[in-house]
Structures are given as C-alpha cells and as structure tokens.
Amino acid sequence: GESVGLHLPTLSVQEGDNSIINCAYSNSASDYFIWYKQESGKGPQFIIDIRSNMDKRQGQRVTVLLNKTVKHLSLQIAATQPGDSAVYFCAENSAGSARQLTFGSGTQLTVLP
Amino acid sequence: EPEVTQTPSHQVTQMGQEVILRCVPISNHLYFYWYRQILGQKVEFLVSFYNNEISEKSEIFDDQFSVERPDGSNFTLKIRSTKLEDSAMYFCASRERVVNQPQHFGDGTRLSIL
C-alpha cells in the first residue's frame, strides 16, 4: 500500500549548525505535505506545509523542499537550537474526502551543546 | 493562539471497560479527527468527522469505537470494551473547512489498559 516513510530514525547536530531531515513518500497522488514536531509528552505541532504545485517554502528558520520527481520531502532547520530537539514527522494528505493524514515514522533530532 | 484541548491527560482502565476520551477542537474548525500513537510508533489515523457524521475511518476503527459531537464544542471518542492493545496515546485534531490547511493537534490522552 501507499506509505510515507523517513530515511533516518535519528539525527544529532551541533547547536548552531543546520539540520536536514528527509522523508520519502510513495503516493504520487499526494498534493499536500506537512512537517510536524513532537516533543516528549506532547501532540504533533505544526511547523510548515507545502502544496504540490510548489518546490520550496520558507518559514522562520525552517525551509521545506519538495521533489516530486523522486517523491522526496526535506525539512531544513537553520541555526539549530536546543529547543529544536524533538521527533519530526512528515505527513501527507490522503485523497479521502476528509483529507486525513498519513504520517511517516519520525526522525529523532538531538541538538548537542 | 487557539488550541485543541484534550481530557483526561492520562486514563487507566481495566480491560473490558468502556472509556470516553474528550476533545475540544478549535472553535471555527469544521473537520475533526482522532489518531492514535502506540509507544514508539508513528501516528495512525482512526476516524474523521464532518457535518455531524463520520466521513472516513480506518480499519483500526472497528465496531468497538464510536465518535460523537454531543454539543457545539466537544468531540468524543468512545471505546466500548477496551482491549490490552488499545493502550496508546490518542490525539484529537481539527482543521478549517478550506482544503489543504494543516490539522492542529491536542496534547493527547495516554490510555493504559490493565
């Protein structure tokens, strides 16, 4: 079946460096993607989204890149801070009428002092 | 900033008992969802709710599950006869009516079945 998956389960970066978290998706019909951050004991927190008619979108310290040719999504975090330590999930909207989300497996980002 | 709120934060229940998880979605949102996350695993879709009826449900959402919007603010998930494998974090989410808007999640209810 169709699925959304992540390349790496863990990522450690030095404070101040840039982080790149990757995601592969397999549903070529996906047209909307979201990155969520999940801290321990909390729910997924919206970070940034991108529609399939775009290949790049920037937010505050975050950038999402979408490559539809290879069905790849990435999240770039600039100047990573200790507060960025969390699990990051990519998610895609399904084609269902309510547009429920299909989540990837998550990447644990650890920011080292 | 408006947020989705869920109660209780932790629910401990004996196997076979009924449990009701409660959610207050963001007030101007029209689509409501329940997801679950088994410890260490990814978030899985259970059910979506729009215009006072279920619009989509996953195979996880069997006859033991039901959802209700009893009034203008609450959205509930009921599990009629809990099983050990129902132990998980349950997240409620909501979004605006406009297509391709993000879903906003609550902080979840940790359900522990003994």
Coordinates of C-alpha atoms in Angstrom, one line a residue:
Chain A
G1 CA 0.0 0.0 0.0
E2 CA 0.9 3.6 -0.2
S3 CA 3.1 4.9 2.7
V4 CA 5.1 7.8 3.9
G5 CA 8.5 7.0 5.3
L6 CA 11.6 8.6 6.7
H7 CA 15.2 7.8 5.8
L8 CA 16.9 8.1 9.2
P9 CA 15.5 7.4 12.6
T10 CA 18.0 9.6 14.5
L11 CA 19.9 12.8 13.7
S12 CA 22.4 14.6 16.0
V13 CA 23.7 18.1 15.2
Q14 CA 25.8 20.6 17.0
E15 CA 24.0 23.7 18.3
G16 CA 24.2 26.4 15.7
D17 CA 24.5 24.1 12.7
N18 CA 21.9 23.5 10.1
S19 CA 19.7 20.3 10.2
I20 CA 18.3 18.4 7.3
I21 CA 15.6 15.8 7.9
N22 CA 14.4 13.8 4.9
C23 CA 11.2 12.0 4.0
A24 CA 10.2 9.7 1.2
Y25 CA 6.7 9.3 0.1
S26 CA 5.2 6.8 -2.3
N27 CA 1.8 8.1 -3.1
S28 CA 2.3 10.0 -6.4
A29 CA -1.2 11.5 -6.0
S30 CA -0.2 13.3 -2.8
D31 CA -0.7 17.0 -3.2
Y32 CA -0.2 18.5 0.3
F33 CA 2.5 17.8 2.8
I34 CA 3.1 18.9 6.4
W35 CA 6.0 18.7 8.8
Y36 CA 5.2 18.3 12.5
K37 CA 7.4 18.5 15.5
Q38 CA 6.6 16.3 18.5
E39 CA 8.2 16.9 21.9
S40 CA 8.0 14.3 24.6
G41 CA 4.5 14.1 26.1
K42 CA 3.0 16.5 23.6
G43 CA 1.0 16.2 20.5
P44 CA 2.3 16.9 17.0
Q45 CA 2.9 20.6 16.5
F46 CA 2.6 22.1 13.0
I47 CA 5.8 23.5 11.6
I48 CA 5.4 24.2 7.9
D49 CA 3.4 22.9 5.0
I50 CA 3.8 22.8 1.2
R51 CA 1.5 22.1 -1.7
S52 CA 2.5 20.0 -4.6
N53 CA 2.5 23.0 -7.0
M54 CA 5.5 24.4 -5.1
D55 CA 9.0 23.0 -4.7
K56 CA 10.2 25.2 -1.8
R57 CA 8.6 27.1 1.0
Q58 CA 10.3 29.0 3.8
G59 CA 9.3 29.9 7.3
Q60 CA 11.0 31.2 10.3
R61 CA 14.3 29.3 10.4
V62 CA 12.7 26.4 8.5
T63 CA 12.5 25.5 4.8
V64 CA 10.7 22.7 3.2
L65 CA 11.8 21.3 -0.2
L66 CA 9.6 19.1 -2.3
N67 CA 11.0 17.0 -5.2
K68 CA 8.0 15.4 -6.9
T69 CA 10.2 13.6 -9.5
V70 CA 11.8 11.4 -6.8
K71 CA 8.9 11.8 -4.3
H72 CA 11.2 13.3 -1.6
L73 CA 10.5 15.9 1.0
S74 CA 13.0 17.5 3.3
L75 CA 12.9 19.9 6.3
Q76 CA 15.8 22.2 6.8
I77 CA 16.3 23.9 10.1
A78 CA 18.8 26.8 10.2
A79 CA 20.9 27.5 13.2
T80 CA 19.6 24.6 15.2
Q81 CA 18.9 25.4 18.8
P82 CA 18.4 23.1 21.9
G83 CA 14.7 23.7 21.8
D84 CA 14.6 22.1 18.3
S85 CA 15.3 18.7 19.9
A86 CA 12.2 16.6 19.2
V87 CA 10.8 13.9 16.9
Y88 CA 10.0 15.3 13.4
F89 CA 7.3 13.7 11.3
C90 CA 6.3 14.3 7.7
A91 CA 2.7 13.7 6.8
E92 CA 0.7 13.8 3.6
N93 CA -3.0 14.4 3.0
S94 CA -4.8 11.4 1.6
A95 CA -7.2 11.6 -1.2
G96 CA -10.1 10.8 1.1
S97 CA -12.9 13.3 1.4
A98 CA -11.7 14.4 4.9
R99 CA -8.1 14.6 3.8
Q100 CA -6.8 12.6 6.8
L101 CA -3.1 12.5 7.3
T102 CA -0.7 9.6 6.7
F103 CA 2.4 10.0 8.9
G104 CA 5.9 8.9 8.4
S105 CA 7.9 7.0 11.1
G106 CA 9.6 10.1 12.6
T107 CA 13.2 11.3 13.0
Q108 CA 14.6 12.0 16.4
L109 CA 16.6 15.2 16.3
T110 CA 19.1 15.7 19.1
V111 CA 20.9 19.1 19.4
L112 CA 24.3 18.7 21.0
P113 CA 25.7 21.7 23.1
Chain B
E1 CA -3.3 31.2 19.9
P2 CA -6.3 28.9 19.9
E3 CA -5.6 25.3 20.6
V4 CA -7.1 21.8 20.7
T5 CA -7.6 20.6 24.3
Q6 CA -8.0 17.0 25.4
T7 CA -9.0 15.4 28.7
P8 CA -8.0 13.5 30.6
S9 CA -4.3 13.6 30.0
H10 CA -4.0 10.0 31.3
Q11 CA -6.7 7.4 31.7
V12 CA -6.1 4.0 33.3
T13 CA -8.9 1.4 32.7
Q14 CA -9.5 -2.3 33.3
M15 CA -9.7 -4.4 30.2
G16 CA -13.3 -4.8 29.1
Q17 CA -14.4 -1.5 30.5
E18 CA -15.7 1.4 28.4
V19 CA -13.7 4.6 28.1
I20 CA -14.6 8.0 26.7
L21 CA -11.9 10.4 25.6
R22 CA -12.8 14.1 25.3
C23 CA -11.6 16.8 23.0
V24 CA -12.5 20.5 22.5
P25 CA -11.4 21.4 18.9
I26 CA -10.5 24.9 17.8
S27 CA -13.8 26.8 17.7
N28 CA -14.0 27.8 14.0
H29 CA -12.8 24.4 12.7
L30 CA -15.2 22.1 10.9
Y31 CA -13.2 18.9 10.4
F32 CA -12.4 16.7 13.4
Y33 CA -10.1 13.7 13.7
W34 CA -8.9 11.1 16.1
Y35 CA -5.5 9.5 15.7
R36 CA -3.6 7.1 17.9
Q37 CA 0.1 6.5 18.5
I38 CA 1.3 3.3 20.1
L39 CA 4.5 3.9 22.1
G40 CA 7.5 4.3 19.8
Q41 CA 5.5 4.1 16.6
K42 CA 4.1 6.6 14.1
V43 CA 0.8 8.4 14.4
E44 CA -2.1 6.4 12.8
F45 CA -5.4 7.8 11.6
L46 CA -8.6 6.4 13.2
V47 CA -11.6 8.5 12.1
S48 CA -12.6 11.8 10.6
F49 CA -15.9 13.7 11.4
Y50 CA -17.6 16.4 9.4
N51 CA -21.1 17.8 9.4
N52 CA -22.1 15.6 12.3
E53 CA -21.1 12.4 10.7
I54 CA -18.2 10.1 10.1
S55 CA -16.5 10.9 6.7
E56 CA -13.7 8.4 6.8
K57 CA -12.5 5.7 9.1
S58 CA -9.5 3.3 9.1
E59 CA -9.6 -0.4 9.6
I60 CA -8.5 0.2 13.2
F61 CA -11.8 1.9 13.9
D62 CA -14.0 -1.2 14.3
D63 CA -17.4 -1.6 16.0
Q64 CA -15.9 -1.1 19.4
F65 CA -15.1 2.5 18.6
S66 CA -17.6 5.4 18.2
V67 CA -17.4 9.2 18.0
E68 CA -19.8 11.9 18.9
R69 CA -20.2 15.6 18.9
P70 CA -22.7 15.9 21.7
D71 CA -22.8 19.7 21.7
G72 CA -21.2 22.6 19.9
S73 CA -17.8 22.3 21.4
N74 CA -17.0 18.7 22.5
F75 CA -15.8 15.8 20.3
T76 CA -15.6 12.4 22.0
L77 CA -14.1 9.0 21.2
K78 CA -15.7 6.0 23.0
I79 CA -14.2 2.6 23.2
R80 CA -16.9 0.2 24.3
S81 CA -14.9 -2.8 25.6
T82 CA -11.3 -2.0 25.9
K83 CA -8.5 -4.5 25.0
L84 CA -4.9 -4.5 26.0
E85 CA -3.9 -3.5 22.5
D86 CA -5.9 -0.3 22.8
S87 CA -3.2 1.1 25.1
A88 CA -1.8 4.1 23.2
M89 CA -1.7 7.9 23.0
Y90 CA -4.9 9.2 21.4
F91 CA -4.7 12.5 19.7
C92 CA -7.6 14.7 18.6
A93 CA -7.1 17.1 15.7
S94 CA -9.1 19.7 13.9
R95 CA -8.8 21.9 10.8
E96 CA -10.6 24.6 8.9
R97 CA -13.0 23.8 6.1
V98 CA -10.7 25.1 3.4
V99 CA -8.8 22.3 1.7
N100 CA -5.0 22.0 2.3
Q101 CA -4.9 23.6 5.6
P102 CA -3.0 22.0 8.4
Q103 CA -4.6 19.9 11.1
H104 CA -3.9 21.1 14.7
F105 CA -3.4 18.5 17.4
G106 CA -4.1 18.4 21.1
D107 CA -1.5 17.0 23.5
G108 CA -3.3 13.7 23.7
T109 CA -4.7 11.3 26.2
R110 CA -2.5 8.4 27.3
L111 CA -4.8 5.4 27.6
S112 CA -3.4 2.5 29.7
I113 CA -5.4 -0.8 29.7
L114 CA -4.7 -3.1 32.6

